[in-house]
PDB file of C-alpha atoms and ligand atoms in Angstrom:
ATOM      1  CA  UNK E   1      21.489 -11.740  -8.328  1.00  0.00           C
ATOM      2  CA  UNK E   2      22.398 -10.176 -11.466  1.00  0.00           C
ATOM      3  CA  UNK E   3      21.594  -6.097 -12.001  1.00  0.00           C
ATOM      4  CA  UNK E   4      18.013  -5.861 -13.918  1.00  0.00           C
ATOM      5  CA  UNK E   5      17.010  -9.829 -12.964  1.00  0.00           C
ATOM      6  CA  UNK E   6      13.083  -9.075 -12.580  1.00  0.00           C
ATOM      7  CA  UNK E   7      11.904  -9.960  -9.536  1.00  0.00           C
ATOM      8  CA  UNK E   8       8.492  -9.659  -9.535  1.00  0.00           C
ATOM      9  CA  UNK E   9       6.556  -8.689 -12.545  1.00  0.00           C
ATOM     10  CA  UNK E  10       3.014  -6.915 -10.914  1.00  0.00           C
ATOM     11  CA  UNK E  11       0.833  -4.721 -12.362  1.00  0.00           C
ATOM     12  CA  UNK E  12       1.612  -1.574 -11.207  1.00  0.00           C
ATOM     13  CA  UNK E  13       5.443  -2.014 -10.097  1.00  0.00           C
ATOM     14  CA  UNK E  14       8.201  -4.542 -11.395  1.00  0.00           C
ATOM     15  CA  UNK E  15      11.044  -5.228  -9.197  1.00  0.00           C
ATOM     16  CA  UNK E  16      14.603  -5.665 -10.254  1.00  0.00           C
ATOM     17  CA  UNK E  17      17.607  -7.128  -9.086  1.00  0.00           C
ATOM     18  CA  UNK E  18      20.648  -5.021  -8.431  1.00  0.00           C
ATOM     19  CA  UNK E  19      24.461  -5.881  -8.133  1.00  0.00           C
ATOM     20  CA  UNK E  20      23.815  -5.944  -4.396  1.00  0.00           C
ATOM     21  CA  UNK E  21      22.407  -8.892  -3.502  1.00  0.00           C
ATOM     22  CA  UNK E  22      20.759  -7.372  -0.379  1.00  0.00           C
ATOM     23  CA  UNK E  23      19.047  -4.244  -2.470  1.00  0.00           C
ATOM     24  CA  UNK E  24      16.235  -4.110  -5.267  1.00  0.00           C
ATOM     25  CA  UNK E  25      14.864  -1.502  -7.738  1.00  0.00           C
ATOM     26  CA  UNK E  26      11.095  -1.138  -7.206  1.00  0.00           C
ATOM     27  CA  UNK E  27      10.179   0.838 -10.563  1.00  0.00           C
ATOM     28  CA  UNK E  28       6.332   2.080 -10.471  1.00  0.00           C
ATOM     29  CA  UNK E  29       4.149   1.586 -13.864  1.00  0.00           C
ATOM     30  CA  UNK E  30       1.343   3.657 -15.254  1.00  0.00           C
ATOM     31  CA  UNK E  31      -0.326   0.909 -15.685  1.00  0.00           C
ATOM     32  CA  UNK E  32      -3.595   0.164 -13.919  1.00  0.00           C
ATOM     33  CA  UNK E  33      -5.624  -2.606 -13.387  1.00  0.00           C
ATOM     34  CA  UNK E  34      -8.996  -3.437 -10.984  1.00  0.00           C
ATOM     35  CA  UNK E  35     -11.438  -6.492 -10.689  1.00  0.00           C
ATOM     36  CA  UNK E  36      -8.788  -9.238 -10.765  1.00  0.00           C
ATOM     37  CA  UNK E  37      -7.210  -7.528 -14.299  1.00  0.00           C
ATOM     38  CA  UNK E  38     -10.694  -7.746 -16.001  1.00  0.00           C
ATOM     39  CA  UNK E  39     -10.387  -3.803 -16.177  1.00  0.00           C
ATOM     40  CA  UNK E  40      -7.338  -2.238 -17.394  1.00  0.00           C
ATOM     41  CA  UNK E  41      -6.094   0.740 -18.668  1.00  0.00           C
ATOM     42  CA  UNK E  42      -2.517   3.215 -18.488  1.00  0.00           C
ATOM     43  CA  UNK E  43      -2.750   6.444 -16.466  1.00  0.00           C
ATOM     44  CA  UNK E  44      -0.253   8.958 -17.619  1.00  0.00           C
ATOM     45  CA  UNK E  45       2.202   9.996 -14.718  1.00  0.00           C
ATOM     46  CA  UNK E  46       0.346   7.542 -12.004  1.00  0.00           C
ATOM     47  CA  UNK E  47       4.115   5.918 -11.664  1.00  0.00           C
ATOM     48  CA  UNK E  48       5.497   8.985 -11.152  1.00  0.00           C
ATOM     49  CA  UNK E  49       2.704  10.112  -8.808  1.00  0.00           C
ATOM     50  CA  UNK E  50       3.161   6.421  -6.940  1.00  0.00           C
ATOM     51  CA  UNK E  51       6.409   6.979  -6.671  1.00  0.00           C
ATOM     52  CA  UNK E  52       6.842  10.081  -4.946  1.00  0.00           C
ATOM     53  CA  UNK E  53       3.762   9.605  -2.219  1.00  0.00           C
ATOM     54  CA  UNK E  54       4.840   6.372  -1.428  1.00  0.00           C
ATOM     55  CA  UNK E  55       8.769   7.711  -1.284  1.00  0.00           C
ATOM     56  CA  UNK E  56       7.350  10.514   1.084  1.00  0.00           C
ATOM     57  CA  UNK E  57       5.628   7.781   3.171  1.00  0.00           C
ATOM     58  CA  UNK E  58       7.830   5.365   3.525  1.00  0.00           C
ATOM     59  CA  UNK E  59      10.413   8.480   5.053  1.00  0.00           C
ATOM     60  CA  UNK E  60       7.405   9.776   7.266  1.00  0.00           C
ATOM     61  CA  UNK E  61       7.046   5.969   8.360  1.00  0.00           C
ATOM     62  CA  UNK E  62      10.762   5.660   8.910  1.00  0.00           C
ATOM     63  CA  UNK E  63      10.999   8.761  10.745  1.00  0.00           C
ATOM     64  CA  UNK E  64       7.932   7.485  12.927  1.00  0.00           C
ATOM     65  CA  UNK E  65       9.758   4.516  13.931  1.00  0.00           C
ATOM     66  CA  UNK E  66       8.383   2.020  11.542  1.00  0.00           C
ATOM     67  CA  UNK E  67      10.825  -0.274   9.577  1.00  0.00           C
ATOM     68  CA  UNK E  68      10.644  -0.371   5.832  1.00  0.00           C
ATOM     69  CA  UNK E  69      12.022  -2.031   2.854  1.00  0.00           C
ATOM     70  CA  UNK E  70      12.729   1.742   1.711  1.00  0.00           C
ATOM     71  CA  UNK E  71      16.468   3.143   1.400  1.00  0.00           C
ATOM     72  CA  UNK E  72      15.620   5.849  -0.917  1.00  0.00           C
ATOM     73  CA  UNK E  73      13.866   7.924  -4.257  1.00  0.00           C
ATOM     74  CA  UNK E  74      16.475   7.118  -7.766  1.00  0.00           C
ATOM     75  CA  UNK E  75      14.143   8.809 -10.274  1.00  0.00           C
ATOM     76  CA  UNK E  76      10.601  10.000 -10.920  1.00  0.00           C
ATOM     77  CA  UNK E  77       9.410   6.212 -11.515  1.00  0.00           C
ATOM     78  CA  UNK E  78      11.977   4.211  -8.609  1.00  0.00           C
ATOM     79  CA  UNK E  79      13.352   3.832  -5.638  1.00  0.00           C
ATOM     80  CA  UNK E  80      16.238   1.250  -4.067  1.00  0.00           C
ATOM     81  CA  UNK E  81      14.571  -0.709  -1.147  1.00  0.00           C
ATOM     82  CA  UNK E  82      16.145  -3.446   0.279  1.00  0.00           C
ATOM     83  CA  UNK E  83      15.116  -7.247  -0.814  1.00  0.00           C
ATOM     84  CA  UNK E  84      12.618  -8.663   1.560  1.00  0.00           C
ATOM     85  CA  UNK E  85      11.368 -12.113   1.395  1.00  0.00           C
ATOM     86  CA  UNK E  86       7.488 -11.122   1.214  1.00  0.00           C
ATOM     87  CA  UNK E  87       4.828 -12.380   3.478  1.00  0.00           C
ATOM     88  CA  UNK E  88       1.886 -13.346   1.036  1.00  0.00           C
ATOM     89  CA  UNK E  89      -0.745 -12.096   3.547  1.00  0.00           C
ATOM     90  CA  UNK E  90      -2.558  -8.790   2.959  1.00  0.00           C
ATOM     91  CA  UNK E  91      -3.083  -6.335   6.444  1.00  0.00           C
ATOM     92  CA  UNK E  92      -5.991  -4.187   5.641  1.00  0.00           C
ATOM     93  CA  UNK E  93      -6.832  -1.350   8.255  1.00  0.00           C
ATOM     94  CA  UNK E  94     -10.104   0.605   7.893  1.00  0.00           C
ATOM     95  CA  UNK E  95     -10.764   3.763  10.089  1.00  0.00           C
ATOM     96  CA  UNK E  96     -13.924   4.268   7.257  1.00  0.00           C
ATOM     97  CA  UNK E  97     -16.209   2.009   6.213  1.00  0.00           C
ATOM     98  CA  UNK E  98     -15.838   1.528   2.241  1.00  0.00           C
ATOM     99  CA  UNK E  99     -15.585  -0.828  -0.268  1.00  0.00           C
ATOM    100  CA  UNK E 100     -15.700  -4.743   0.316  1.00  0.00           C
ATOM    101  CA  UNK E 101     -16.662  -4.062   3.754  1.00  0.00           C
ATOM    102  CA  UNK E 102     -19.316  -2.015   3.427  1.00  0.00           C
ATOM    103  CA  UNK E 103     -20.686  -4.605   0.899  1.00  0.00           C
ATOM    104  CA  UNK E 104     -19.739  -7.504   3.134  1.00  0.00           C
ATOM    105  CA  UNK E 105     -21.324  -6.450   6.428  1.00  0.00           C
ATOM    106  CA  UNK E 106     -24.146  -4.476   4.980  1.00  0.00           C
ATOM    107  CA  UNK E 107     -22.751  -1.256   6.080  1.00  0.00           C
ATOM    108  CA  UNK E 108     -23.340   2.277   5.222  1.00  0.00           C
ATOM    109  CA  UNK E 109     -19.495   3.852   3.028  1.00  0.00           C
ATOM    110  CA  UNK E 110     -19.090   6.432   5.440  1.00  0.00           C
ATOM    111  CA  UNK E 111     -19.823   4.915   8.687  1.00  0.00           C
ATOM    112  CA  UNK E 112     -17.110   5.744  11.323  1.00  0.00           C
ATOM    113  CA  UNK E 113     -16.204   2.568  13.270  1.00  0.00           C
ATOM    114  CA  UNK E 114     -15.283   2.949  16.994  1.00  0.00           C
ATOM    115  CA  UNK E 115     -11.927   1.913  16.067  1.00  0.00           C
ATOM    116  CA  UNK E 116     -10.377   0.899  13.207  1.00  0.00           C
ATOM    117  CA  UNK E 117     -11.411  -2.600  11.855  1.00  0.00           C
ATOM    118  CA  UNK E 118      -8.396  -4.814  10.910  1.00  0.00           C
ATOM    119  CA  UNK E 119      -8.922  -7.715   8.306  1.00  0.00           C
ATOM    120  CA  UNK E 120      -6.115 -10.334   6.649  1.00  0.00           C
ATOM    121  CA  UNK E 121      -6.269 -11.821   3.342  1.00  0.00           C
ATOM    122  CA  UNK E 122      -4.221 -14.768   2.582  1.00  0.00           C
ATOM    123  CA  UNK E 123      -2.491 -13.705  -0.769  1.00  0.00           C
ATOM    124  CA  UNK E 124      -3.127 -16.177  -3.525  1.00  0.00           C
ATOM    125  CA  UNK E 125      -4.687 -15.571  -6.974  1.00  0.00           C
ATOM    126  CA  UNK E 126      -6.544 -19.114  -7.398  1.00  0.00           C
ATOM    127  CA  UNK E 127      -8.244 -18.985  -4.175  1.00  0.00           C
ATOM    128  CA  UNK E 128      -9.114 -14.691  -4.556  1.00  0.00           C
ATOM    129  CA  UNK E 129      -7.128 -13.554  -1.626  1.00  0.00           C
ATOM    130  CA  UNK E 130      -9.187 -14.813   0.852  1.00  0.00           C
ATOM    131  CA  UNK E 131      -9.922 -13.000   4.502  1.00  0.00           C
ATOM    132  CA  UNK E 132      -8.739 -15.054   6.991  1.00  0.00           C
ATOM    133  CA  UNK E 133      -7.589 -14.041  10.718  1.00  0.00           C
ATOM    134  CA  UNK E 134      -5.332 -14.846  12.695  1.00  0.00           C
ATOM    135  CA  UNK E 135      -5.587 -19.016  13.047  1.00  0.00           C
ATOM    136  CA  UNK E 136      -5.724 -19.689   9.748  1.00  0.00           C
ATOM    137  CA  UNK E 137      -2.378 -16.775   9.405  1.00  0.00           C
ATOM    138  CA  UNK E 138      -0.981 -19.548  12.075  1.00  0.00           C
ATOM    139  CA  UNK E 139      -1.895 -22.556  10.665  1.00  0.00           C
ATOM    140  CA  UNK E 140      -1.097 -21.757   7.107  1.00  0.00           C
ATOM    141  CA  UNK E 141       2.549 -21.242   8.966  1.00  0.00           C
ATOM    142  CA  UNK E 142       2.483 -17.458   6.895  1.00  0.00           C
ATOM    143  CA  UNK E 143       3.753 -15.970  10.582  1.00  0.00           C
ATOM    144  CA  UNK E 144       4.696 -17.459  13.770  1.00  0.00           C
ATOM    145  CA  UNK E 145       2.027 -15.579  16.398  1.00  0.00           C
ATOM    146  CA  UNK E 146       5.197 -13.361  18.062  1.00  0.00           C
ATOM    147  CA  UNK E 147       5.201 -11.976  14.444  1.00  0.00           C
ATOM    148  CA  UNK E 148       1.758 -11.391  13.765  1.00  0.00           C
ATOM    149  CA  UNK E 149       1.448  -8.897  17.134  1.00  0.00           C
ATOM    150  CA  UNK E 150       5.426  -7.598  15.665  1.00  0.00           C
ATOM    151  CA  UNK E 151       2.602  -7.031  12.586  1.00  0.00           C
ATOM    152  CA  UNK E 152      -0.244  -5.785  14.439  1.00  0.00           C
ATOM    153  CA  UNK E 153       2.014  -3.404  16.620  1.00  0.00           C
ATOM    154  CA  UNK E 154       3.816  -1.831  13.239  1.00  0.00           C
ATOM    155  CA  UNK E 155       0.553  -1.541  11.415  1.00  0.00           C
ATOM    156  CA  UNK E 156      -1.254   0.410  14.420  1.00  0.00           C
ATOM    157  CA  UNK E 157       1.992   2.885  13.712  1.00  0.00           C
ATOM    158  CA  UNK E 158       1.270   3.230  10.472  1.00  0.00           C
ATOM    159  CA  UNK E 159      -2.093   3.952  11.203  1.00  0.00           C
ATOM    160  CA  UNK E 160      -0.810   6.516  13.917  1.00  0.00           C
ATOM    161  CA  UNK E 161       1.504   8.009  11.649  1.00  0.00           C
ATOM    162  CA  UNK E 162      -0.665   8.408   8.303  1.00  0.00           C
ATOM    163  CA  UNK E 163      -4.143   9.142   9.584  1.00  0.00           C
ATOM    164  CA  UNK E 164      -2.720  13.009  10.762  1.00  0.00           C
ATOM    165  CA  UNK E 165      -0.424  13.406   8.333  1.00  0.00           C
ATOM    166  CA  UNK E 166      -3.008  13.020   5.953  1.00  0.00           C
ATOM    167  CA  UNK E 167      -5.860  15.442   7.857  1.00  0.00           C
ATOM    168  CA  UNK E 168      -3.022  17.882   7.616  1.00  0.00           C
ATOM    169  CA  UNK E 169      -3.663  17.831   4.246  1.00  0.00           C
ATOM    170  CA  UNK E 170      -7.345  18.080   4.010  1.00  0.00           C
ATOM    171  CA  UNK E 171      -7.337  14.194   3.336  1.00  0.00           C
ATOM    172  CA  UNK E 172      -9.535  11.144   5.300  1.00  0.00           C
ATOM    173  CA  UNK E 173      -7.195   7.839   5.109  1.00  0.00           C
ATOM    174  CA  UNK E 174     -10.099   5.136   4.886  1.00  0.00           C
ATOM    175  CA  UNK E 175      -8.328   2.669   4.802  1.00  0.00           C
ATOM    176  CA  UNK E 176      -5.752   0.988   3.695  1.00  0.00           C
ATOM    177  CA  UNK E 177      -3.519  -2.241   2.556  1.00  0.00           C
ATOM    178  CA  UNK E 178       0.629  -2.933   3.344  1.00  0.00           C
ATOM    179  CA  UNK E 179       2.021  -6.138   3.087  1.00  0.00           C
ATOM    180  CA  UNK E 180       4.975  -7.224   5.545  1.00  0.00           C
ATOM    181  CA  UNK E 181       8.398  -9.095   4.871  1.00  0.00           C
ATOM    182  CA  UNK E 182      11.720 -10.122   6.080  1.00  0.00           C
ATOM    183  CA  UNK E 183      14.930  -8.952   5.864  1.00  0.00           C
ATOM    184  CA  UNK E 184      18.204 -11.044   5.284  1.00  0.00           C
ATOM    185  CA  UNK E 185      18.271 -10.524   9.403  1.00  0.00           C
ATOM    186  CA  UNK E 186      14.945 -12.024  10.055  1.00  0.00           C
ATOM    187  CA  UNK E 187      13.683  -8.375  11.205  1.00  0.00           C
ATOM    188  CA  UNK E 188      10.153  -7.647   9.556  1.00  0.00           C
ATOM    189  CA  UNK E 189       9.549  -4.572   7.866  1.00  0.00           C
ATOM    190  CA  UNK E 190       6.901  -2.875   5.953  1.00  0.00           C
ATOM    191  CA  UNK E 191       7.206  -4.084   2.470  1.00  0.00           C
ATOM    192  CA  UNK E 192       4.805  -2.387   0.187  1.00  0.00           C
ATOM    193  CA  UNK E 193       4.232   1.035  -1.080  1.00  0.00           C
ATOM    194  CA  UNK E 194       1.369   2.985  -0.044  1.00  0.00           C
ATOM    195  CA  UNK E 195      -0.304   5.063  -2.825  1.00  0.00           C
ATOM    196  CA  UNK E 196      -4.021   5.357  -3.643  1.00  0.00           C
ATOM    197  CA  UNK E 197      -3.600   2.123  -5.653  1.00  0.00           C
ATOM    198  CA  UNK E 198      -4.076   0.604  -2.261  1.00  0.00           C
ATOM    199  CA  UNK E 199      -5.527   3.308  -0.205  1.00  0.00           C
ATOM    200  CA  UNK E 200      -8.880   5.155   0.246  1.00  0.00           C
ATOM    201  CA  UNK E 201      -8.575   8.785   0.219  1.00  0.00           C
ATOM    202  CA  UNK E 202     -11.369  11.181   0.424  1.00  0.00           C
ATOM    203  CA  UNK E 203     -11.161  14.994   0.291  1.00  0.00           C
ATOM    204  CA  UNK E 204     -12.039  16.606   3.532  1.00  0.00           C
ATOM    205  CA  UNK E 205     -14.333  19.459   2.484  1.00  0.00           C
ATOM    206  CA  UNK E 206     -16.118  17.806  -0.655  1.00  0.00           C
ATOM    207  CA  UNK E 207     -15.621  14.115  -0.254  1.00  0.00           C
ATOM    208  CA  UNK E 208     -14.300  13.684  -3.544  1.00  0.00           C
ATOM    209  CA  UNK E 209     -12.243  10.237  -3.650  1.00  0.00           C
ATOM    210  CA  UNK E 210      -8.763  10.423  -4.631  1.00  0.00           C
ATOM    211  CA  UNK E 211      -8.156   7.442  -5.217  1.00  0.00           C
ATOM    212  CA  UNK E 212      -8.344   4.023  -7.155  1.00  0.00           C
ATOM    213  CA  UNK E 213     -11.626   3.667  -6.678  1.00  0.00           C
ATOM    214  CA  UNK E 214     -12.650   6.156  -9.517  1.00  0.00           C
ATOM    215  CA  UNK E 215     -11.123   3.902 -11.592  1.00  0.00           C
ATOM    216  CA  UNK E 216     -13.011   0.685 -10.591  1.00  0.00           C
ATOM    217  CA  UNK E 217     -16.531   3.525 -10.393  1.00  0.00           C
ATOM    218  CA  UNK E 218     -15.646   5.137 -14.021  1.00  0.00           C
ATOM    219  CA  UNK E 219     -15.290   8.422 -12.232  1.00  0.00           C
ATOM    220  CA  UNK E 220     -12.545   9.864 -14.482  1.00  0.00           C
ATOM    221  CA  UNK E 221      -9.946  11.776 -13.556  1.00  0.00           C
ATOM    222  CA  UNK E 222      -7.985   9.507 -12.053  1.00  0.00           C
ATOM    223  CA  UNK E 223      -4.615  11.303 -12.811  1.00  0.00           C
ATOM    224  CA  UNK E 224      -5.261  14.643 -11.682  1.00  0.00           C
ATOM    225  CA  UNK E 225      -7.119  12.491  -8.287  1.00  0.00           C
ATOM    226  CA  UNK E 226      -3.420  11.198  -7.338  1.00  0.00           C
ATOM    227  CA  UNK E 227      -1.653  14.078  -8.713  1.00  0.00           C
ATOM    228  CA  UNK E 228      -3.674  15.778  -6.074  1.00  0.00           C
ATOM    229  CA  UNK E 229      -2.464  13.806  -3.185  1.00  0.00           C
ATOM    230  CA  UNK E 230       0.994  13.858  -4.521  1.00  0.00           C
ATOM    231  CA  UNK E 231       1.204  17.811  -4.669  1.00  0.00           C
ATOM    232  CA  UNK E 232      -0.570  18.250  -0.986  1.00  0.00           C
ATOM    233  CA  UNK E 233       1.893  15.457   0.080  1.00  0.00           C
ATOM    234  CA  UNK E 234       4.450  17.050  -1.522  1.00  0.00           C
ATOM    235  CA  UNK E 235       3.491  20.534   1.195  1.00  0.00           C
ATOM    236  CA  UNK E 236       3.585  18.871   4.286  1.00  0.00           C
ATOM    237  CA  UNK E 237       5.855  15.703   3.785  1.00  0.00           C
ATOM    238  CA  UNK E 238      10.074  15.784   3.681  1.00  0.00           C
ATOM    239  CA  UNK E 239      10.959  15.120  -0.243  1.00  0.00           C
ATOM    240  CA  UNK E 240      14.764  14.164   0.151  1.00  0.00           C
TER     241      UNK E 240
HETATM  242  O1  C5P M   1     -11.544  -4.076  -1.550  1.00  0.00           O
HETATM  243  P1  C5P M   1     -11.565  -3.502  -0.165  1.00  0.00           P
HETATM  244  O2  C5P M   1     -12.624  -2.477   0.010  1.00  0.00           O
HETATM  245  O3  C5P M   1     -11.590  -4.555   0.889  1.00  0.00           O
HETATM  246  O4  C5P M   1     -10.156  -2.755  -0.019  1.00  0.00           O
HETATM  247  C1  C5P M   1      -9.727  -2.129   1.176  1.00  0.00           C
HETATM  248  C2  C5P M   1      -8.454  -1.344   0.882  1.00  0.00           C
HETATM  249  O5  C5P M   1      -7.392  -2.230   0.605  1.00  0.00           O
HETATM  250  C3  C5P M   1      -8.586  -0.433  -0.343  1.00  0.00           C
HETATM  251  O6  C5P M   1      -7.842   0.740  -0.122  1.00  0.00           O
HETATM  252  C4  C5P M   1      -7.987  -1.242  -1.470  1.00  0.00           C
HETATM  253  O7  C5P M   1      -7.426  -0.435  -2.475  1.00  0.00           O
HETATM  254  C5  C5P M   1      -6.900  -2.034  -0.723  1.00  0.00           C
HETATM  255  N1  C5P M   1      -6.661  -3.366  -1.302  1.00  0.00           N
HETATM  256  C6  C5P M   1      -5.497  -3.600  -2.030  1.00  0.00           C
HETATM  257  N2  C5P M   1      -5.264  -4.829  -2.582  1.00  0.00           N
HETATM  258  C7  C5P M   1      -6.125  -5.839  -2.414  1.00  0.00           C
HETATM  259  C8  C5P M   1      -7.298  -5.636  -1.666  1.00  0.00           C
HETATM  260  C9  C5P M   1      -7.547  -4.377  -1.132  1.00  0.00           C
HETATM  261  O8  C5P M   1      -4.681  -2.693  -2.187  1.00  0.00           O
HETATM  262  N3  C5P M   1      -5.870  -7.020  -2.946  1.00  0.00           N
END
């Protein structure tokens, strides 16, 4: 692996080879995009702000007990994570009901569940990511079933970790989305940042969403909605 190779050329991160075969460069865009890239547009400082919250998580994760691809923060827009082989299945956990869900099931955005609803979506742009559970995770030979409760186990930690940490800060984690890999080992960690690209986050006191989602609703202020939850992060969570 040569040093700037591009791994994987997403949306709203790229990911770069290093001259350690065993270590990438995950470097965070402004870029945006929602409704399978239909809508697209560049948020000033969103790489930055994606950067640093998912830095801070991944170290509040690590501390928790929850392996990640994360070693640590280079700059404003990267960090050096190790190089995981990536599982293409999405783990979505939803302590609100929002969203697809909502839509789906004919639910009220809001509702509290009794416990947090867990869906899978099998990661692949010509079928739309379908949701499939855990059979069709087994079948389609994405995990072996030891792995998927290895999955289920590390995701309820996340959960446990993020859902207080983020009340502390006058913020409701809805919900969520992480994706899971391997190391050179075999060991799976988390492999995916966490940033309101891929999380709901709704103000305590006023319910305002912080989050991607007034992008995809036109809301504006989309910028100062993550700068938000990077600065209260930023009181609360270690930085270093
Ligand atoms: O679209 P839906 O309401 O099911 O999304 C649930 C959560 O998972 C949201 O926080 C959304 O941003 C995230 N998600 C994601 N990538 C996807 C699908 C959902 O980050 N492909």
């Amino acid at each position: 692996m040569s040093r700037d190779e591009i791994i994987h050329d997403g949306v709203s991160i790229k990911i770069y080879g290093t001259d350690e075969e065993d270590k990438v460069i995950v470097r965070f865009t402004d870029d945006i995009t929602a409704y399978y890239k239909i809508k697209k547009a560049v948020i000033k400082d969103k790489g930055l702000y994606c950067n640093c919250i998912s830095s801070m998580i991944c170290r509040a994760l690590e501390k928790g007990g929850v392996p990640t691809y994360f070693i640590r923060q280079l700059s404003d827009t990267e960090q050096l994570c190790y190089r995981a082989d990536v599982i293409p299945m999405e783990v979505i956990v939803r302590n609100v009901i929002a969203g697809s869900l909502a839509q789906r099931l004919g639910l009220q955005e809001g509702t509290v569940p009794e416990s947090p609803i867990y869906d899978l979506c099998y990661k692949s742009e010509p079928l739309c990511d379908p949701i499939i559970n855990d059979y069709h995770a087994i079948a389609l030979g994405l995990v072996t079933r030891e792995e998927l409760d290895v999955i289920y186990d590390l995701t309820h930690k996340v959960n446990d970790i993020l859902r207080p940490l983020f009340a502390g800060i006058g913020i409701t984690l809805v919900d969520f989305k992480i994706e899971f890999g391997r190391l050179a080992d075999g060991r799976l960690v988390v492999a995916d940042e966490i940033t309101p690209d891929n999380a709901r986050f709704w103000d305590m006191e006023t319910g305002m969403r912080l989050d991607k989602d007034r992008f995809r609703h036109d809301n504006g202020q989309v910028g100062p909605a993550y700068k938000t939850v990077y600065e209260r992060l930023k009181t609360v969570a270690d930085v270093q």
